[in-house]
PDB file of C-alpha atoms in Angstrom:
ATOM      1  CA  MET A1393       5.148 -35.454 -23.578  1.00  0.00           C
ATOM      2  CA  ASP A1394       3.229 -37.075 -20.727  1.00  0.00           C
ATOM      3  CA  ILE A1395       2.718 -34.978 -17.478  1.00  0.00           C
ATOM      4  CA  ARG A1396       3.497 -38.062 -15.398  1.00  0.00           C
ATOM      5  CA  VAL A1397       6.905 -38.421 -17.078  1.00  0.00           C
ATOM      6  CA  LEU A1398       7.652 -34.775 -16.413  1.00  0.00           C
ATOM      7  CA  GLN A1399       6.993 -35.431 -12.681  1.00  0.00           C
ATOM      8  CA  TYR A1400       9.343 -38.432 -12.849  1.00  0.00           C
ATOM      9  CA  PHE A1401      12.011 -36.195 -14.421  1.00  0.00           C
ATOM     10  CA  LEU A1402      11.450 -33.507 -11.670  1.00  0.00           C
ATOM     11  CA  ALA A1403      11.849 -36.196  -9.005  1.00  0.00           C
ATOM     12  CA  VAL A1404      15.157 -37.237 -10.398  1.00  0.00           C
ATOM     13  CA  ALA A1405      16.343 -33.703 -10.749  1.00  0.00           C
ATOM     14  CA  ARG A1406      15.295 -33.038  -7.125  1.00  0.00           C
ATOM     15  CA  GLU A1407      16.894 -36.212  -5.744  1.00  0.00           C
ATOM     16  CA  GLU A1408      19.896 -36.187  -7.939  1.00  0.00           C
ATOM     17  CA  SER A1409      19.558 -39.912  -8.056  1.00  0.00           C
ATOM     18  CA  ILE A1410      17.414 -42.280 -10.083  1.00  0.00           C
ATOM     19  CA  THR A1411      17.385 -44.827  -7.192  1.00  0.00           C
ATOM     20  CA  LYS A1412      16.221 -42.238  -4.635  1.00  0.00           C
ATOM     21  CA  ALA A1413      13.798 -40.790  -7.095  1.00  0.00           C
ATOM     22  CA  ALA A1414      12.268 -44.329  -7.649  1.00  0.00           C
ATOM     23  CA  GLU A1415      11.845 -44.734  -4.000  1.00  0.00           C
ATOM     24  CA  SER A1416      10.171 -41.393  -3.559  1.00  0.00           C
ATOM     25  CA  LEU A1417       7.804 -42.289  -6.436  1.00  0.00           C
ATOM     26  CA  HIS A1418       7.169 -45.789  -5.024  1.00  0.00           C
ATOM     27  CA  MET A1419       8.380 -47.541  -8.141  1.00  0.00           C
ATOM     28  CA  THR A1420      11.299 -49.603  -9.169  1.00  0.00           C
ATOM     29  CA  GLN A1421      14.377 -48.215 -10.884  1.00  0.00           C
ATOM     30  CA  PRO A1422      14.318 -50.019 -14.276  1.00  0.00           C
ATOM     31  CA  PRO A1423      10.886 -48.626 -15.405  1.00  0.00           C
ATOM     32  CA  LEU A1424      11.864 -45.157 -14.263  1.00  0.00           C
ATOM     33  CA  SER A1425      15.162 -45.344 -16.162  1.00  0.00           C
ATOM     34  CA  ARG A1426      13.291 -46.425 -19.241  1.00  0.00           C
ATOM     35  CA  GLN A1427      10.797 -43.643 -19.039  1.00  0.00           C
ATOM     36  CA  LEU A1428      13.652 -41.126 -18.815  1.00  0.00           C
ATOM     37  CA  LYS A1429      15.415 -42.563 -21.769  1.00  0.00           C
ATOM     38  CA  ASP A1430      12.202 -42.462 -23.783  1.00  0.00           C
ATOM     39  CA  LEU A1431      11.843 -38.815 -22.806  1.00  0.00           C
ATOM     40  CA  GLU A1432      15.348 -38.057 -24.060  1.00  0.00           C
ATOM     41  CA  ASP A1433      14.654 -39.977 -27.202  1.00  0.00           C
ATOM     42  CA  GLU A1434      11.414 -37.993 -27.749  1.00  0.00           C
ATOM     43  CA  LEU A1435      13.173 -34.586 -27.285  1.00  0.00           C
ATOM     44  CA  GLY A1436      16.337 -35.731 -29.150  1.00  0.00           C
ATOM     45  CA  LYS A1437      18.510 -34.319 -26.369  1.00  0.00           C
ATOM     46  CA  GLN A1438      20.502 -35.748 -23.515  1.00  0.00           C
ATOM     47  CA  LEU A1439      18.919 -34.441 -20.226  1.00  0.00           C
ATOM     48  CA  LEU A1440      20.834 -36.274 -17.599  1.00  0.00           C
ATOM     49  CA  ILE A1441      24.458 -36.989 -16.885  1.00  0.00           C
ATOM     50  CA  ARG A1442      24.479 -40.332 -15.048  1.00  0.00           C
ATOM     51  CA  GLY A1443      27.506 -40.334 -12.745  1.00  0.00           C
ATOM     52  CA  ASN A1444      28.628 -42.931 -10.247  1.00  0.00           C
ATOM     53  CA  LYS A1445      27.450 -41.003  -7.232  1.00  0.00           C
ATOM     54  CA  LYS A1446      24.777 -38.695  -8.568  1.00  0.00           C
ATOM     55  CA  VAL A1447      22.733 -37.667 -11.540  1.00  0.00           C
ATOM     56  CA  THR A1448      23.229 -34.018 -12.842  1.00  0.00           C
ATOM     57  CA  LEU A1449      21.366 -32.106 -15.523  1.00  0.00           C
ATOM     58  CA  THR A1450      22.672 -31.056 -18.852  1.00  0.00           C
ATOM     59  CA  GLU A1451      21.996 -27.540 -20.058  1.00  0.00           C
ATOM     60  CA  ASP A1452      18.981 -28.888 -21.952  1.00  0.00           C
ATOM     61  CA  GLY A1453      17.942 -30.751 -18.761  1.00  0.00           C
ATOM     62  CA  MET A1454      18.016 -27.438 -16.718  1.00  0.00           C
ATOM     63  CA  LEU A1455      15.803 -25.739 -19.225  1.00  0.00           C
ATOM     64  CA  LEU A1456      13.341 -28.716 -19.215  1.00  0.00           C
ATOM     65  CA  ARG A1457      13.319 -28.556 -15.402  1.00  0.00           C
ATOM     66  CA  LYS A1458      12.270 -25.002 -15.475  1.00  0.00           C
ATOM     67  CA  ARG A1459       9.505 -25.546 -18.043  1.00  0.00           C
ATOM     68  CA  ALA A1460       8.403 -28.798 -16.398  1.00  0.00           C
ATOM     69  CA  GLU A1461       7.894 -27.044 -13.060  1.00  0.00           C
ATOM     70  CA  GLU A1462       5.750 -24.447 -14.822  1.00  0.00           C
ATOM     71  CA  ILE A1463       3.763 -27.089 -16.640  1.00  0.00           C
ATOM     72  CA  VAL A1464       3.128 -29.165 -13.510  1.00  0.00           C
ATOM     73  CA  LYS A1465       2.002 -26.094 -11.540  1.00  0.00           C
ATOM     74  CA  LEU A1466      -0.266 -25.026 -14.386  1.00  0.00           C
ATOM     75  CA  VAL A1467      -1.905 -28.532 -14.546  1.00  0.00           C
ATOM     76  CA  GLU A1468      -2.468 -28.558 -10.794  1.00  0.00           C
ATOM     77  CA  LYS A1469      -3.879 -24.989 -10.833  1.00  0.00           C
ATOM     78  CA  THR A1470      -6.288 -26.010 -13.673  1.00  0.00           C
ATOM     79  CA  LYS A1471      -7.517 -29.079 -11.734  1.00  0.00           C
ATOM     80  CA  VAL A1472      -8.437 -26.952  -8.736  1.00  0.00           C
ATOM     81  CA  GLU A1473     -10.194 -24.391 -10.812  1.00  0.00           C
ATOM     82  CA  ILE A1474     -12.348 -26.936 -12.669  1.00  0.00           C
ATOM     83  CA  ALA A1475     -13.166 -28.786  -9.411  1.00  0.00           C
ATOM     84  CA  SER A1476     -14.532 -25.713  -7.628  1.00  0.00           C
ATOM     85  CA  SER A1477     -18.302 -25.488  -7.452  1.00  0.00           C
ATOM     86  CA  ASP A1478     -20.484 -22.590  -8.688  1.00  0.00           C
ATOM     87  CA  TYR A1479     -21.976 -22.076  -5.189  1.00  0.00           C
ATOM     88  CA  ASP A1480     -19.103 -22.618  -2.754  1.00  0.00           C
ATOM     89  CA  VAL A1481     -16.372 -20.907  -4.577  1.00  0.00           C
ATOM     90  CA  SER A1482     -12.936 -22.136  -3.765  1.00  0.00           C
ATOM     91  CA  GLY A1483      -9.529 -22.135  -5.496  1.00  0.00           C
ATOM     92  CA  ASP A1484      -6.423 -20.094  -5.736  1.00  0.00           C
ATOM     93  CA  ILE A1485      -5.733 -16.586  -7.038  1.00  0.00           C
ATOM     94  CA  TYR A1486      -2.250 -15.828  -8.232  1.00  0.00           C
ATOM     95  CA  ILE A1487      -0.894 -12.210  -8.371  1.00  0.00           C
ATOM     96  CA  CYS A1488       2.559 -10.984  -9.398  1.00  0.00           C
ATOM     97  CA  GLY A1489       3.716  -7.432  -9.079  1.00  0.00           C
ATOM     98  CA  GLY A1490       6.342  -4.882  -8.129  1.00  0.00           C
ATOM     99  CA  GLU A1491       6.538  -3.471  -4.739  1.00  0.00           C
ATOM    100  CA  SER A1492       3.834  -0.830  -4.369  1.00  0.00           C
ATOM    101  CA  ASP A1493       1.501   0.697  -1.821  1.00  0.00           C
ATOM    102  CA  ALA A1494      -1.317  -0.346  -4.225  1.00  0.00           C
ATOM    103  CA  VAL A1495      -0.815  -3.853  -2.917  1.00  0.00           C
ATOM    104  CA  SER A1496      -2.658  -2.709   0.307  1.00  0.00           C
ATOM    105  CA  PHE A1497      -5.696  -1.942  -1.834  1.00  0.00           C
ATOM    106  CA  LEU A1498      -5.599  -5.370  -3.409  1.00  0.00           C
ATOM    107  CA  ALA A1499      -5.129  -6.873   0.107  1.00  0.00           C
ATOM    108  CA  GLN A1500      -8.143  -5.019   1.393  1.00  0.00           C
ATOM    109  CA  VAL A1501     -10.314  -6.425  -1.407  1.00  0.00           C
ATOM    110  CA  ALA A1502      -9.068  -9.930  -0.717  1.00  0.00           C
ATOM    111  CA  TYR A1503      -9.761  -9.448   2.951  1.00  0.00           C
ATOM    112  CA  ASP A1504     -13.425  -8.393   2.302  1.00  0.00           C
ATOM    113  CA  LEU A1505     -13.906 -11.180  -0.259  1.00  0.00           C
ATOM    114  CA  GLN A1506     -12.551 -13.826   2.084  1.00  0.00           C
ATOM    115  CA  LYS A1507     -15.383 -13.152   4.557  1.00  0.00           C
ATOM    116  CA  GLU A1508     -17.877 -14.423   1.866  1.00  0.00           C
ATOM    117  CA  HIS A1509     -15.579 -17.073   0.288  1.00  0.00           C
ATOM    118  CA  PRO A1510     -13.059 -18.336   2.964  1.00  0.00           C
ATOM    119  CA  GLN A1511     -11.983 -21.216   0.620  1.00  0.00           C
ATOM    120  CA  ILE A1512     -10.206 -18.824  -1.800  1.00  0.00           C
ATOM    121  CA  HIS A1513      -6.540 -18.703  -1.232  1.00  0.00           C
ATOM    122  CA  TYR A1514      -4.009 -16.206  -2.467  1.00  0.00           C
ATOM    123  CA  HIS A1515      -0.493 -16.405  -3.851  1.00  0.00           C
ATOM    124  CA  ILE A1516       1.567 -13.271  -4.123  1.00  0.00           C
ATOM    125  CA  TYR A1517       4.726 -13.061  -6.164  1.00  0.00           C
ATOM    126  CA  SER A1518       7.170 -10.093  -6.330  1.00  0.00           C
ATOM    127  CA  GLY A1519       9.152  -9.037  -9.413  1.00  0.00           C
ATOM    128  CA  GLY A1520       9.767  -6.374 -11.970  1.00  0.00           C
ATOM    129  CA  ALA A1521       7.952  -6.050 -15.240  1.00  0.00           C
ATOM    130  CA  GLU A1522       9.918  -8.793 -16.974  1.00  0.00           C
ATOM    131  CA  ARG A1523       9.054 -11.400 -14.277  1.00  0.00           C
ATOM    132  CA  VAL A1524       5.349 -10.248 -14.238  1.00  0.00           C
ATOM    133  CA  THR A1525       5.083 -10.488 -17.912  1.00  0.00           C
ATOM    134  CA  GLU A1526       6.673 -14.009 -18.036  1.00  0.00           C
ATOM    135  CA  LYS A1527       4.362 -15.333 -15.415  1.00  0.00           C
ATOM    136  CA  LEU A1528       1.287 -13.825 -17.089  1.00  0.00           C
ATOM    137  CA  GLU A1529       2.351 -15.328 -20.447  1.00  0.00           C
ATOM    138  CA  THR A1530       2.926 -18.796 -19.116  1.00  0.00           C
ATOM    139  CA  GLY A1531      -0.416 -18.722 -17.226  1.00  0.00           C
ATOM    140  CA  LEU A1532       1.306 -19.183 -13.854  1.00  0.00           C
ATOM    141  CA  VAL A1533      -0.476 -16.065 -12.403  1.00  0.00           C
ATOM    142  CA  ASP A1534      -3.897 -14.658 -13.050  1.00  0.00           C
ATOM    143  CA  PHE A1535      -3.078 -10.998 -12.509  1.00  0.00           C
ATOM    144  CA  GLY A1536      -0.070  -8.721 -12.844  1.00  0.00           C
ATOM    145  CA  LEU A1537       0.377  -5.519 -11.055  1.00  0.00           C
ATOM    146  CA  PHE A1538       2.552  -3.155 -13.199  1.00  0.00           C
ATOM    147  CA  VAL A1539       3.870   0.058 -11.592  1.00  0.00           C
ATOM    148  CA  THR A1540       4.150   1.441 -15.140  1.00  0.00           C
ATOM    149  CA  SER A1541       2.165   0.693 -18.221  1.00  0.00           C
ATOM    150  CA  PRO A1542       3.538  -2.355 -19.994  1.00  0.00           C
ATOM    151  CA  THR A1543       5.022  -1.450 -23.389  1.00  0.00           C
ATOM    152  CA  ASP A1544       2.748  -4.050 -24.993  1.00  0.00           C
ATOM    153  CA  ILE A1545      -0.345  -3.064 -23.035  1.00  0.00           C
ATOM    154  CA  GLU A1546      -2.687  -3.840 -25.999  1.00  0.00           C
ATOM    155  CA  LYS A1547      -1.864  -7.603 -25.452  1.00  0.00           C
ATOM    156  CA  TYR A1548      -3.800  -7.494 -22.206  1.00  0.00           C
ATOM    157  CA  ASN A1549      -7.006  -6.567 -20.466  1.00  0.00           C
ATOM    158  CA  TYR A1550      -6.216  -4.093 -17.729  1.00  0.00           C
ATOM    159  CA  ILE A1551      -7.648  -1.750 -15.074  1.00  0.00           C
ATOM    160  CA  ARG A1552      -5.877   1.537 -14.307  1.00  0.00           C
ATOM    161  CA  LEU A1553      -5.903   1.756 -10.512  1.00  0.00           C
ATOM    162  CA  PRO A1554      -7.073   5.065  -8.956  1.00  0.00           C
ATOM    163  CA  MET A1555      -3.984   5.495  -6.819  1.00  0.00           C
ATOM    164  CA  LYS A1556      -0.429   6.427  -7.878  1.00  0.00           C
ATOM    165  CA  ASP A1557       2.955   5.794  -6.445  1.00  0.00           C
ATOM    166  CA  THR A1558       5.152   8.756  -5.522  1.00  0.00           C
ATOM    167  CA  TRP A1559       8.848   8.592  -6.203  1.00  0.00           C
ATOM    168  CA  GLY A1560      11.358  10.092  -3.894  1.00  0.00           C
ATOM    169  CA  VAL A1561      14.404   9.446  -1.732  1.00  0.00           C
ATOM    170  CA  LEU A1562      14.726   7.308   1.364  1.00  0.00           C
ATOM    171  CA  MET A1563      17.527   8.440   3.564  1.00  0.00           C
ATOM    172  CA  ARG A1564      18.509   8.700   7.292  1.00  0.00           C
ATOM    173  CA  LYS A1565      16.964  11.435   9.249  1.00  0.00           C
ATOM    174  CA  ASP A1566      20.345  12.842  10.190  1.00  0.00           C
ATOM    175  CA  SER A1567      21.324  13.052   6.510  1.00  0.00           C
ATOM    176  CA  PRO A1568      21.979  16.626   5.149  1.00  0.00           C
ATOM    177  CA  LEU A1569      19.182  16.185   2.548  1.00  0.00           C
ATOM    178  CA  ALA A1570      16.668  15.390   5.320  1.00  0.00           C
ATOM    179  CA  GLN A1571      16.432  19.050   6.059  1.00  0.00           C
ATOM    180  CA  LYS A1572      14.722  19.633   2.709  1.00  0.00           C
ATOM    181  CA  ASP A1573      11.042  19.262   2.031  1.00  0.00           C
ATOM    182  CA  ALA A1574      11.657  17.900  -1.394  1.00  0.00           C
ATOM    183  CA  ILE A1575      14.617  16.628  -3.456  1.00  0.00           C
ATOM    184  CA  TYR A1576      15.819  18.311  -6.732  1.00  0.00           C
ATOM    185  CA  ALA A1577      17.844  16.352  -9.223  1.00  0.00           C
ATOM    186  CA  GLU A1578      21.057  18.392  -8.528  1.00  0.00           C
ATOM    187  CA  ASP A1579      20.842  17.397  -4.853  1.00  0.00           C
ATOM    188  CA  LEU A1580      21.791  13.821  -5.849  1.00  0.00           C
ATOM    189  CA  TRP A1581      24.497  14.333  -8.413  1.00  0.00           C
ATOM    190  CA  ASP A1582      27.382  14.016  -5.918  1.00  0.00           C
ATOM    191  CA  LYS A1583      25.580  11.440  -3.657  1.00  0.00           C
ATOM    192  CA  PRO A1584      25.963   7.632  -3.512  1.00  0.00           C
ATOM    193  CA  LEU A1585      22.705   6.247  -4.835  1.00  0.00           C
ATOM    194  CA  ILE A1586      20.780   3.031  -4.329  1.00  0.00           C
ATOM    195  CA  VAL A1587      18.357   2.200  -7.160  1.00  0.00           C
ATOM    196  CA  SER A1588      16.353  -0.838  -8.168  1.00  0.00           C
ATOM    197  CA  HIS A1589      17.419  -3.127 -11.000  1.00  0.00           C
ATOM    198  CA  GLN A1590      14.168  -2.405 -12.715  1.00  0.00           C
ATOM    199  CA  LEU A1591      14.424   1.326 -12.373  1.00  0.00           C
ATOM    200  CA  SER A1592      17.961   1.350 -13.722  1.00  0.00           C
ATOM    201  CA  LYS A1593      16.597  -0.073 -16.988  1.00  0.00           C
ATOM    202  CA  ASN A1594      14.104   2.905 -17.158  1.00  0.00           C
ATOM    203  CA  ASN A1595      15.076   6.056 -18.906  1.00  0.00           C
ATOM    204  CA  ALA A1596      12.544   7.918 -16.726  1.00  0.00           C
ATOM    205  CA  MET A1597      14.888   7.917 -13.780  1.00  0.00           C
ATOM    206  CA  PHE A1598      17.776   9.457 -15.776  1.00  0.00           C
ATOM    207  CA  GLU A1599      15.444  11.986 -17.306  1.00  0.00           C
ATOM    208  CA  GLN A1600      14.368  12.888 -13.738  1.00  0.00           C
ATOM    209  CA  LEU A1601      17.891  13.226 -12.565  1.00  0.00           C
ATOM    210  CA  LYS A1602      19.095  14.956 -15.718  1.00  0.00           C
ATOM    211  CA  LYS A1603      22.079  12.769 -15.856  1.00  0.00           C
ATOM    212  CA  SER A1604      23.188   9.490 -17.553  1.00  0.00           C
ATOM    213  CA  GLU A1605      23.896   6.384 -15.507  1.00  0.00           C
ATOM    214  CA  SER A1606      27.678   6.803 -16.084  1.00  0.00           C
ATOM    215  CA  GLU A1607      27.512  10.298 -14.676  1.00  0.00           C
ATOM    216  CA  LEU A1608      25.843   9.208 -11.367  1.00  0.00           C
ATOM    217  CA  ASN A1609      27.392   7.514  -8.414  1.00  0.00           C
ATOM    218  CA  ILE A1610      25.187   4.339  -8.269  1.00  0.00           C
ATOM    219  CA  VAL A1611      26.696   2.244  -5.542  1.00  0.00           C
ATOM    220  CA  MET A1612      24.086  -0.453  -5.300  1.00  0.00           C
ATOM    221  CA  LYS A1613      21.069  -1.974  -7.121  1.00  0.00           C
ATOM    222  CA  TYR A1614      18.327  -3.826  -5.337  1.00  0.00           C
ATOM    223  CA  GLU A1615      15.415  -6.246  -5.859  1.00  0.00           C
ATOM    224  CA  LEU A1616      13.518  -5.773  -2.577  1.00  0.00           C
ATOM    225  CA  ILE A1617      13.381  -2.345  -0.985  1.00  0.00           C
ATOM    226  CA  TYR A1618      13.246  -3.628   2.535  1.00  0.00           C
ATOM    227  CA  ASN A1619      16.707  -5.230   2.153  1.00  0.00           C
ATOM    228  CA  ALA A1620      18.040  -2.067   0.489  1.00  0.00           C
ATOM    229  CA  SER A1621      16.631   0.093   3.324  1.00  0.00           C
ATOM    230  CA  LEU A1622      18.999  -1.666   5.750  1.00  0.00           C
ATOM    231  CA  PHE A1623      21.945  -0.412   3.655  1.00  0.00           C
ATOM    232  CA  VAL A1624      20.497   3.064   3.842  1.00  0.00           C
ATOM    233  CA  LYS A1625      20.184   2.703   7.673  1.00  0.00           C
ATOM    234  CA  GLU A1626      23.890   1.977   7.730  1.00  0.00           C
ATOM    235  CA  ARG A1627      24.602   5.197   5.790  1.00  0.00           C
ATOM    236  CA  PHE A1628      25.477   3.328   2.645  1.00  0.00           C
ATOM    237  CA  GLY A1629      23.627   5.650   0.304  1.00  0.00           C
ATOM    238  CA  TYR A1630      20.447   7.395  -0.766  1.00  0.00           C
ATOM    239  CA  LEU A1631      17.685   5.125  -2.060  1.00  0.00           C
ATOM    240  CA  ILE A1632      15.450   6.133  -4.929  1.00  0.00           C
ATOM    241  CA  GLY A1633      12.114   4.424  -4.645  1.00  0.00           C
ATOM    242  CA  PHE A1634       8.363   4.694  -3.779  1.00  0.00           C
ATOM    243  CA  ASP A1635       6.863   6.310  -0.761  1.00  0.00           C
ATOM    244  CA  LYS A1636       4.962   4.287   1.890  1.00  0.00           C
ATOM    245  CA  LEU A1637       6.966   1.042   1.459  1.00  0.00           C
ATOM    246  CA  ILE A1638       9.284   1.564   4.381  1.00  0.00           C
ATOM    247  CA  ASN A1639       8.134   2.731   7.797  1.00  0.00           C
ATOM    248  CA  THR A1640       9.635   6.148   8.512  1.00  0.00           C
ATOM    249  CA  THR A1641       7.423   7.089  11.520  1.00  0.00           C
ATOM    250  CA  GLY A1642       8.189   7.101  15.240  1.00  0.00           C
ATOM    251  CA  ASP A1643      11.602   6.052  16.263  1.00  0.00           C
ATOM    252  CA  SER A1644      12.705   5.032  12.748  1.00  0.00           C
ATOM    253  CA  ASP A1645      16.101   6.188  11.667  1.00  0.00           C
ATOM    254  CA  LEU A1646      14.804   6.797   8.158  1.00  0.00           C
ATOM    255  CA  CYS A1647      12.702   9.464   6.278  1.00  0.00           C
ATOM    256  CA  PHE A1648      11.350   9.899   2.890  1.00  0.00           C
ATOM    257  CA  ARG A1649      11.383  13.101   0.694  1.00  0.00           C
ATOM    258  CA  PRO A1650       9.536  13.358  -2.596  1.00  0.00           C
ATOM    259  CA  PHE A1651      11.083  14.607  -5.796  1.00  0.00           C
ATOM    260  CA  SER A1652      10.417  18.142  -7.059  1.00  0.00           C
ATOM    261  CA  PRO A1653       8.922  18.490  -9.631  1.00  0.00           C
ATOM    262  CA  ALA A1654       6.708  15.603  -8.471  1.00  0.00           C
ATOM    263  CA  TRP A1655       7.315  12.198 -10.080  1.00  0.00           C
ATOM    264  CA  GLU A1656       4.376   9.853  -9.947  1.00  0.00           C
ATOM    265  CA  THR A1657       3.720   6.464 -11.546  1.00  0.00           C
ATOM    266  CA  GLU A1658       0.401   5.033 -12.630  1.00  0.00           C
ATOM    267  CA  LEU A1659      -0.577   1.542 -11.655  1.00  0.00           C
ATOM    268  CA  PHE A1660      -2.242  -1.118 -13.749  1.00  0.00           C
ATOM    269  CA  LEU A1661      -3.819  -4.468 -12.836  1.00  0.00           C
ATOM    270  CA  VAL A1662      -3.439  -6.604 -15.861  1.00  0.00           C
ATOM    271  CA  TRP A1663      -4.601 -10.061 -17.044  1.00  0.00           C
ATOM    272  CA  LYS A1664      -4.268 -11.788 -20.448  1.00  0.00           C
ATOM    273  CA  LYS A1665      -6.652 -11.185 -23.238  1.00  0.00           C
ATOM    274  CA  TYR A1666      -8.816 -14.173 -24.292  1.00  0.00           C
ATOM    275  CA  SER A1667      -7.825 -16.032 -21.194  1.00  0.00           C
ATOM    276  CA  VAL A1668     -10.420 -17.929 -19.166  1.00  0.00           C
ATOM    277  CA  LEU A1669     -10.221 -16.776 -15.569  1.00  0.00           C
ATOM    278  CA  SER A1670     -11.132 -19.172 -12.765  1.00  0.00           C
ATOM    279  CA  ARG A1671     -14.380 -18.509 -10.894  1.00  0.00           C
ATOM    280  CA  ALA A1672     -12.353 -17.247  -7.914  1.00  0.00           C
ATOM    281  CA  SER A1673     -10.416 -14.878 -10.168  1.00  0.00           C
ATOM    282  CA  GLU A1674     -13.555 -13.578 -11.846  1.00  0.00           C
ATOM    283  CA  ILE A1675     -15.187 -12.789  -8.477  1.00  0.00           C
ATOM    284  CA  TYR A1676     -12.018 -11.096  -7.284  1.00  0.00           C
ATOM    285  CA  LEU A1677     -11.777  -9.028 -10.429  1.00  0.00           C
ATOM    286  CA  ARG A1678     -15.423  -7.880 -10.112  1.00  0.00           C
ATOM    287  CA  ARG A1679     -14.770  -6.915  -6.489  1.00  0.00           C
ATOM    288  CA  VAL A1680     -11.756  -4.842  -7.514  1.00  0.00           C
ATOM    289  CA  GLN A1681     -13.786  -3.111 -10.169  1.00  0.00           C
ATOM    290  CA  ASN A1682     -16.571  -2.456  -7.678  1.00  0.00           C
ATOM    291  CA  GLU A1683     -14.219  -0.880  -5.135  1.00  0.00           C
ATOM    292  CA  ILE A1684     -12.577   1.299  -7.752  1.00  0.00           C
ATOM    293  CA  GLU A1685     -16.032   2.604  -8.802  1.00  0.00           C
ATOM    294  CA  LYS A1686     -16.712   3.430  -5.105  1.00  0.00           C
ATOM    295  CA  LEU A1687     -13.540   5.334  -4.742  1.00  0.00           C
ATOM    296  CA  GLU A1688     -14.057   7.224  -7.995  1.00  0.00           C
ATOM    297  CA  SER A1689     -17.626   8.257  -6.875  1.00  0.00           C
ATOM    298  CA  LEU A1690     -16.307   9.884  -3.686  1.00  0.00           C
TER     299      LEU A1690
END
């Protein structure tokens, strides 16, 4: 399977037309059609439904599109890594992780490193453990930030970060529970709750609340806490999440209260075992390790 042919296939999927794809690729239609037919023959699957007005993808075509995009990105990433010199380090660092205040630590390391190596660029992706793991396994990111230890942690190299995330409840300042210094499980049993999709798959939350999912009034599940906080602001419910992710100071309508007993989560920076990191990623990793040593020596 030729990378060039995958790029041709992606162009057709994007344009939904072999004619328009050929124009964007600066080639004529017959050789492009032939390349696509050869690709279908090689895979033994129909990838395209050629209609009168547009070309659509079959189910196998949609799968190939997803994988082809990953392959093309990985090839481009590899080219950049190999092209960077030993002395003038450049390239891209890819990080994927859940929402956490620990990202501010990673950002500070990147800021300090950029002063010495301004040609290093960063790509940050957000997602739960499943997305982080998928991107690590396919090589699309260099590092994953896990807000809990991956179940298969032995597959990876990792650093345990020195900070922890504190769980609690985000609510309006005029909510009845805002008068409390800490939130107990029973305080939430009769309240409308907003939880993350990732957290709802974790038994730890239900252990903390001492109730099963069916016994709780979960009115919404979220991916990004900022979007969910807007629902909290509109009195939709009480959000279970991490501290320090939403501004609750000054004239904000919101406040955060931690759980009692305290519920904290360890943080891990993870990368694949036996993988070859780019020069930029190696330098970044060493800087992270150095900064952790400084914090632990205080």
